[in-house]
């Protein structure tokens, strides 16, 4: 009986360690105006785990395996950030993350249109 409990305890311990997961939370704001960035994308690099920010700029990415990861944050018109995070069991609070504008330049384009010159209406 003692051997059964020891074996059962060992296997349950291994399962608990193997399935330990954590989460990352925080909020994202504009660097200059301190306004919340609504709908900013976040994902864990190399994993299929991500989230978007809420109406107040807050986020929570859950079910992240424990270990070293890189959190990638992107928002249209802002510089993409990559933040290294160490996930342990529980929640890692990153606090307030400030994002700055990214200068995006477009190349010059020409729009040319042609119409029929000699056109008669019946």
Short mmCIF file of N, CA and C in Angstrom, two decimals:
data_model
loop_
_atom_site.label_atom_id
_atom_site.label_comp_id
_atom_site.label_asym_id
_atom_site.label_seq_id
_atom_site.Cartn_x
_atom_site.Cartn_y
_atom_site.Cartn_z
N UNK A 1 0.82 -1.19 0.00
CA UNK A 1 0.00 0.00 0.00
C UNK A 1 0.87 1.26 0.00
N UNK A 2 1.95 1.23 0.79
CA UNK A 2 2.85 2.37 0.85
C UNK A 2 3.51 2.59 -0.51
N UNK A 3 3.84 1.52 -1.20
CA UNK A 3 4.45 1.61 -2.52
C UNK A 3 3.48 2.24 -3.52
N UNK A 4 2.21 1.91 -3.42
CA UNK A 4 1.19 2.47 -4.30
C UNK A 4 1.07 3.98 -4.10
N UNK A 5 1.03 4.43 -2.85
CA UNK A 5 0.93 5.87 -2.57
C UNK A 5 2.18 6.61 -3.03
N UNK A 6 3.34 6.02 -2.86
CA UNK A 6 4.58 6.64 -3.30
C UNK A 6 4.61 6.79 -4.81
N UNK A 7 4.21 5.74 -5.52
CA UNK A 7 4.18 5.78 -6.98
C UNK A 7 3.15 6.80 -7.47
N UNK A 8 1.98 6.80 -6.87
CA UNK A 8 0.92 7.75 -7.24
C UNK A 8 1.37 9.19 -6.99
N UNK A 9 1.99 9.44 -5.86
CA UNK A 9 2.49 10.78 -5.54
C UNK A 9 3.54 11.22 -6.56
N UNK A 10 4.43 10.33 -6.95
CA UNK A 10 5.47 10.65 -7.92
C UNK A 10 4.86 11.05 -9.26
N UNK A 11 3.91 10.27 -9.76
CA UNK A 11 3.30 10.58 -11.05
C UNK A 11 2.48 11.87 -11.02
N UNK A 12 1.78 12.12 -9.94
CA UNK A 12 1.02 13.37 -9.84
C UNK A 12 1.94 14.57 -9.76
N UNK A 13 3.09 14.43 -9.11
CA UNK A 13 4.06 15.52 -9.04
C UNK A 13 4.63 15.83 -10.42
N UNK A 14 4.94 14.78 -11.18
CA UNK A 14 5.47 14.97 -12.53
C UNK A 14 4.44 15.66 -13.41
N UNK A 15 3.18 15.26 -13.31
CA UNK A 15 2.13 15.90 -14.09
C UNK A 15 1.95 17.37 -13.72
N UNK A 16 2.01 17.68 -12.44
CA UNK A 16 1.85 19.06 -12.00
C UNK A 16 2.97 19.94 -12.52
N UNK A 17 4.19 19.42 -12.52
CA UNK A 17 5.32 20.19 -13.03
C UNK A 17 5.22 20.35 -14.55
N UNK A 18 4.83 19.30 -15.24
CA UNK A 18 4.74 19.33 -16.70
C UNK A 18 3.67 20.26 -17.22
N UNK A 19 2.61 20.46 -16.48
CA UNK A 19 1.51 21.30 -16.94
C UNK A 19 1.48 22.66 -16.27
N UNK A 20 2.54 23.07 -15.61
CA UNK A 20 2.53 24.37 -14.96
C UNK A 20 2.59 25.47 -16.02
N UNK A 21 1.72 26.44 -15.86
CA UNK A 21 1.63 27.55 -16.81
C UNK A 21 1.46 28.83 -16.03
N UNK A 22 1.72 29.93 -16.71
CA UNK A 22 1.56 31.23 -16.09
C UNK A 22 0.90 32.20 -17.05
N UNK A 23 0.88 33.46 -16.66
CA UNK A 23 0.27 34.49 -17.51
C UNK A 23 1.05 35.79 -17.37
N UNK A 24 0.82 36.69 -18.33
CA UNK A 24 1.45 38.01 -18.34
C UNK A 24 0.34 39.04 -18.44
N UNK A 25 0.43 40.10 -17.65
CA UNK A 25 -0.58 41.16 -17.71
C UNK A 25 0.10 42.51 -17.63
N UNK A 26 -0.65 43.55 -17.94
CA UNK A 26 -0.15 44.92 -17.90
C UNK A 26 -1.06 45.83 -18.69
N UNK A 27 -0.58 47.00 -19.03
CA UNK A 27 -1.35 47.92 -19.87
C UNK A 27 -0.40 48.65 -20.81
N UNK A 28 -0.94 49.10 -21.94
CA UNK A 28 -0.15 49.75 -22.98
C UNK A 28 -0.71 51.15 -23.22
N UNK A 29 0.17 52.15 -23.17
CA UNK A 29 -0.24 53.54 -23.38
C UNK A 29 0.68 54.22 -24.39
N UNK A 30 0.19 55.34 -24.93
CA UNK A 30 0.99 56.17 -25.83
C UNK A 30 2.08 56.87 -25.02
N UNK A 31 3.28 56.93 -25.58
CA UNK A 31 4.43 57.50 -24.88
C UNK A 31 4.26 58.99 -24.59
N UNK A 32 3.63 59.73 -25.49
CA UNK A 32 3.52 61.18 -25.33
C UNK A 32 2.26 61.60 -24.58
N UNK A 33 1.11 61.02 -24.94
CA UNK A 33 -0.16 61.49 -24.39
C UNK A 33 -0.68 60.66 -23.22
N UNK A 34 -0.06 59.53 -22.93
CA UNK A 34 -0.52 58.61 -21.88
C UNK A 34 -1.92 58.05 -22.12
N UNK A 35 -2.39 58.12 -23.37
CA UNK A 35 -3.70 57.54 -23.69
C UNK A 35 -3.55 56.04 -23.92
N UNK A 36 -4.56 55.29 -23.53
CA UNK A 36 -4.55 53.84 -23.71
C UNK A 36 -4.59 53.49 -25.19
N UNK A 37 -3.82 52.49 -25.58
CA UNK A 37 -3.84 52.02 -26.97
C UNK A 37 -4.80 50.84 -27.05
N UNK A 38 -5.97 51.10 -27.59
CA UNK A 38 -7.03 50.10 -27.67
C UNK A 38 -6.78 49.20 -28.88
N UNK A 39 -6.77 47.89 -28.68
CA UNK A 39 -6.63 46.95 -29.77
C UNK A 39 -5.20 46.65 -30.19
N UNK A 40 -4.23 46.96 -29.34
CA UNK A 40 -2.84 46.60 -29.64
C UNK A 40 -2.70 45.08 -29.58
N UNK A 41 -1.90 44.51 -30.48
CA UNK A 41 -1.72 43.05 -30.56
C UNK A 41 -0.53 42.63 -29.71
N UNK A 42 -0.71 41.51 -29.01
CA UNK A 42 0.37 40.92 -28.23
C UNK A 42 0.42 39.44 -28.53
N UNK A 43 1.63 38.90 -28.68
CA UNK A 43 1.75 37.45 -28.83
C UNK A 43 3.10 36.99 -28.31
N UNK A 44 3.14 35.73 -27.94
CA UNK A 44 4.38 35.12 -27.47
C UNK A 44 5.11 34.59 -28.70
N UNK A 45 6.33 35.07 -28.92
CA UNK A 45 7.12 34.67 -30.08
C UNK A 45 7.39 33.17 -30.03
N UNK A 46 7.12 32.50 -31.16
CA UNK A 46 7.36 31.06 -31.26
C UNK A 46 6.25 30.21 -30.68
N UNK A 47 5.16 30.82 -30.28
CA UNK A 47 4.02 30.07 -29.73
C UNK A 47 2.74 30.61 -30.36
N UNK A 48 1.70 29.85 -30.25
CA UNK A 48 0.41 30.26 -30.80
C UNK A 48 -0.47 30.84 -29.69
N UNK A 49 0.10 31.79 -28.94
CA UNK A 49 -0.60 32.38 -27.80
C UNK A 49 -0.55 33.89 -27.95
N UNK A 50 -1.70 34.56 -27.81
CA UNK A 50 -1.71 36.00 -27.93
C UNK A 50 -2.98 36.62 -27.38
N UNK A 51 -3.07 37.94 -27.50
CA UNK A 51 -4.22 38.67 -26.99
C UNK A 51 -4.22 40.07 -27.61
N UNK A 52 -5.25 40.85 -27.31
CA UNK A 52 -5.32 42.26 -27.69
C UNK A 52 -5.70 43.07 -26.46
N UNK A 53 -5.37 44.36 -26.49
CA UNK A 53 -5.67 45.21 -25.33
C UNK A 53 -7.15 45.59 -25.30
N UNK A 54 -7.64 45.82 -24.08
CA UNK A 54 -9.03 46.21 -23.86
C UNK A 54 -9.21 47.71 -24.08
N UNK A 55 -10.39 48.20 -23.74
CA UNK A 55 -10.71 49.62 -23.93
C UNK A 55 -9.86 50.52 -23.05
N UNK A 56 -9.35 50.01 -21.94
CA UNK A 56 -8.48 50.81 -21.08
C UNK A 56 -7.00 50.51 -21.30
N UNK A 57 -6.67 49.77 -22.37
CA UNK A 57 -5.29 49.47 -22.70
C UNK A 57 -4.70 48.29 -21.95
N UNK A 58 -5.50 47.65 -21.10
CA UNK A 58 -4.98 46.52 -20.32
C UNK A 58 -5.04 45.23 -21.11
N UNK A 59 -4.18 44.28 -20.74
CA UNK A 59 -4.13 43.00 -21.42
C UNK A 59 -3.77 41.90 -20.42
N UNK A 60 -4.06 40.68 -20.83
CA UNK A 60 -3.66 39.49 -20.07
C UNK A 60 -3.50 38.36 -21.07
N UNK A 61 -2.30 37.81 -21.15
CA UNK A 61 -2.02 36.66 -22.01
C UNK A 61 -1.87 35.48 -21.07
N UNK A 62 -2.77 34.49 -21.19
CA UNK A 62 -2.80 33.36 -20.26
C UNK A 62 -2.31 32.08 -20.92
N UNK A 63 -2.15 31.06 -20.11
CA UNK A 63 -1.75 29.71 -20.53
C UNK A 63 -0.40 29.68 -21.23
N UNK A 64 0.56 30.42 -20.69
CA UNK A 64 1.92 30.44 -21.23
C UNK A 64 2.74 29.41 -20.47
N UNK A 65 3.42 28.52 -21.18
CA UNK A 65 4.28 27.54 -20.49
C UNK A 65 5.40 28.25 -19.72
N UNK A 66 5.81 27.68 -18.61
CA UNK A 66 6.88 28.28 -17.82
C UNK A 66 8.18 28.29 -18.60
N UNK A 67 9.01 29.29 -18.34
CA UNK A 67 10.30 29.41 -19.00
C UNK A 67 10.53 30.80 -19.56
N UNK A 68 11.56 30.92 -20.39
CA UNK A 68 11.94 32.20 -21.01
C UNK A 68 11.18 32.38 -22.32
N UNK A 69 10.56 33.54 -22.49
CA UNK A 69 9.80 33.84 -23.70
C UNK A 69 10.03 35.29 -24.11
N UNK A 70 9.58 35.63 -25.32
CA UNK A 70 9.61 37.01 -25.80
C UNK A 70 8.19 37.44 -26.14
N UNK A 71 7.74 38.53 -25.51
CA UNK A 71 6.41 39.09 -25.76
C UNK A 71 6.57 40.16 -26.83
N UNK A 72 5.84 40.01 -27.94
CA UNK A 72 5.90 40.97 -29.05
C UNK A 72 4.62 41.81 -29.03
N UNK A 73 4.79 43.14 -29.01
CA UNK A 73 3.66 44.06 -28.95
C UNK A 73 3.70 44.93 -30.20
N UNK A 74 2.57 45.00 -30.91
CA UNK A 74 2.51 45.84 -32.12
C UNK A 74 1.19 46.59 -32.18
N UNK A 75 1.26 47.76 -32.80
CA UNK A 75 0.09 48.61 -32.98
C UNK A 75 0.36 49.48 -34.19
N UNK A 76 -0.64 49.68 -35.04
CA UNK A 76 -0.46 50.43 -36.27
C UNK A 76 0.04 51.85 -35.98
N UNK A 77 1.13 52.22 -36.64
CA UNK A 77 1.70 53.56 -36.48
C UNK A 77 2.70 53.67 -35.34
N UNK A 78 2.91 52.60 -34.59
CA UNK A 78 3.83 52.61 -33.46
C UNK A 78 4.95 51.59 -33.69
N UNK A 79 6.09 51.83 -33.06
CA UNK A 79 7.23 50.91 -33.18
C UNK A 79 6.92 49.61 -32.43
N UNK A 80 7.14 48.48 -33.08
CA UNK A 80 6.93 47.17 -32.46
C UNK A 80 7.96 46.95 -31.37
N UNK A 81 7.50 46.42 -30.23
CA UNK A 81 8.40 46.15 -29.11
C UNK A 81 8.48 44.66 -28.84
N UNK A 82 9.67 44.20 -28.48
CA UNK A 82 9.88 42.82 -28.06
C UNK A 82 10.42 42.85 -26.64
N UNK A 83 9.67 42.26 -25.71
CA UNK A 83 10.03 42.29 -24.30
C UNK A 83 10.31 40.88 -23.81
N UNK A 84 11.53 40.62 -23.30
CA UNK A 84 11.81 39.29 -22.74
C UNK A 84 11.10 39.12 -21.39
N UNK A 85 10.44 37.99 -21.20
CA UNK A 85 9.75 37.70 -19.95
C UNK A 85 10.10 36.29 -19.48
N UNK A 86 10.18 36.13 -18.17
CA UNK A 86 10.38 34.83 -17.56
C UNK A 86 9.07 34.43 -16.90
N UNK A 87 8.48 33.36 -17.38
CA UNK A 87 7.19 32.91 -16.88
C UNK A 87 7.41 31.85 -15.81
N UNK A 88 6.85 32.09 -14.66
CA UNK A 88 6.81 31.10 -13.59
C UNK A 88 5.33 30.84 -13.32
N UNK A 89 5.04 29.90 -12.48
CA UNK A 89 3.64 29.61 -12.18
C UNK A 89 3.03 30.85 -11.53
N UNK A 90 1.93 31.31 -12.05
CA UNK A 90 1.29 32.52 -11.55
C UNK A 90 1.29 33.61 -12.61
N UNK A 91 1.10 34.85 -12.17
CA UNK A 91 0.99 35.98 -13.09
C UNK A 91 2.23 36.86 -13.00
N UNK A 92 2.72 37.31 -14.16
CA UNK A 92 3.81 38.28 -14.24
C UNK A 92 3.19 39.60 -14.67
N UNK A 93 3.27 40.62 -13.81
CA UNK A 93 2.70 41.93 -14.13
C UNK A 93 3.81 42.82 -14.68
N UNK A 94 3.66 43.25 -15.94
CA UNK A 94 4.66 44.11 -16.58
C UNK A 94 4.41 45.58 -16.32
N UNK A 95 3.30 45.91 -15.68
CA UNK A 95 2.98 47.31 -15.40
C UNK A 95 2.56 48.05 -16.65
N UNK A 96 2.95 49.32 -16.75
CA UNK A 96 2.58 50.16 -17.89
C UNK A 96 3.70 50.12 -18.92
N UNK A 97 3.35 49.78 -20.14
CA UNK A 97 4.30 49.73 -21.25
C UNK A 97 4.00 50.92 -22.16
N UNK A 98 5.02 51.73 -22.43
CA UNK A 98 4.84 52.92 -23.27
C UNK A 98 5.34 52.63 -24.67
N UNK A 99 4.51 53.00 -25.66
CA UNK A 99 4.88 52.79 -27.06
C UNK A 99 5.00 54.14 -27.76
N UNK A 100 6.06 54.29 -28.54
CA UNK A 100 6.30 55.53 -29.28
C UNK A 100 5.95 55.38 -30.75
N UNK A 101 5.71 56.52 -31.40
CA UNK A 101 5.38 56.51 -32.83
C UNK A 101 6.53 55.97 -33.65
N UNK A 102 6.19 55.39 -34.78
CA UNK A 102 7.18 54.91 -35.73
C UNK A 102 6.96 55.66 -37.03
N UNK A 103 8.00 56.32 -37.52
CA UNK A 103 7.89 57.08 -38.77
C UNK A 103 7.76 56.10 -39.93
N UNK A 104 6.64 56.17 -40.59
CA UNK A 104 6.39 55.31 -41.75
C UNK A 104 6.35 56.20 -42.98
N UNK A 105 7.23 55.94 -43.92
CA UNK A 105 7.26 56.72 -45.15
C UNK A 105 6.76 55.91 -46.32
N UNK A 106 6.02 56.55 -47.19
CA UNK A 106 5.52 55.89 -48.39
C UNK A 106 6.24 56.46 -49.59
N UNK A 107 6.45 55.63 -50.59
CA UNK A 107 7.07 56.10 -51.82
C UNK A 107 6.04 56.88 -52.64
N UNK A 108 6.57 57.74 -53.48
CA UNK A 108 5.70 58.54 -54.34
C UNK A 108 5.06 57.66 -55.39
N UNK A 109 3.77 57.91 -55.66
CA UNK A 109 3.08 57.18 -56.72
C UNK A 109 2.47 58.18 -57.69
N UNK A 110 2.27 57.74 -58.93
CA UNK A 110 1.63 58.58 -59.95
C UNK A 110 0.35 57.89 -60.40
N UNK A 111 -0.72 58.67 -60.46
CA UNK A 111 -2.00 58.15 -60.94
C UNK A 111 -2.26 58.79 -62.29
N UNK A 112 -2.39 57.96 -63.32
CA UNK A 112 -2.60 58.45 -64.69
C UNK A 112 -3.88 57.82 -65.22
N UNK A 113 -4.71 58.66 -65.81
CA UNK A 113 -5.95 58.16 -66.41
C UNK A 113 -6.07 58.72 -67.82
N UNK A 114 -6.67 57.95 -68.70
CA UNK A 114 -6.87 58.44 -70.06
C UNK A 114 -8.32 58.22 -70.46
N UNK A 115 -8.82 59.12 -71.29
CA UNK A 115 -10.19 59.00 -71.79
C UNK A 115 -10.16 59.12 -73.31
N UNK A 116 -11.23 58.69 -73.92
CA UNK A 116 -11.33 58.81 -75.39
C UNK A 116 -11.47 60.28 -75.76
N UNK A 117 -10.66 60.74 -76.72
CA UNK A 117 -10.67 62.14 -77.11
C UNK A 117 -11.81 62.42 -78.09
N UNK A 118 -11.97 61.59 -79.10
CA UNK A 118 -12.98 61.82 -80.12
C UNK A 118 -14.18 60.94 -79.82
N UNK A 119 -15.14 61.51 -79.15
CA UNK A 119 -16.30 60.73 -78.75
C UNK A 119 -17.55 61.49 -79.16
N UNK A 120 -18.45 60.78 -79.84
CA UNK A 120 -19.68 61.43 -80.29
C UNK A 120 -20.87 60.73 -79.67
N UNK A 121 -21.82 61.51 -79.30
CA UNK A 121 -23.04 60.97 -78.73
C UNK A 121 -24.09 60.85 -79.82
N UNK A 122 -24.75 59.70 -79.97
CA UNK A 122 -25.76 59.56 -81.04
C UNK A 122 -27.02 60.35 -80.81
#
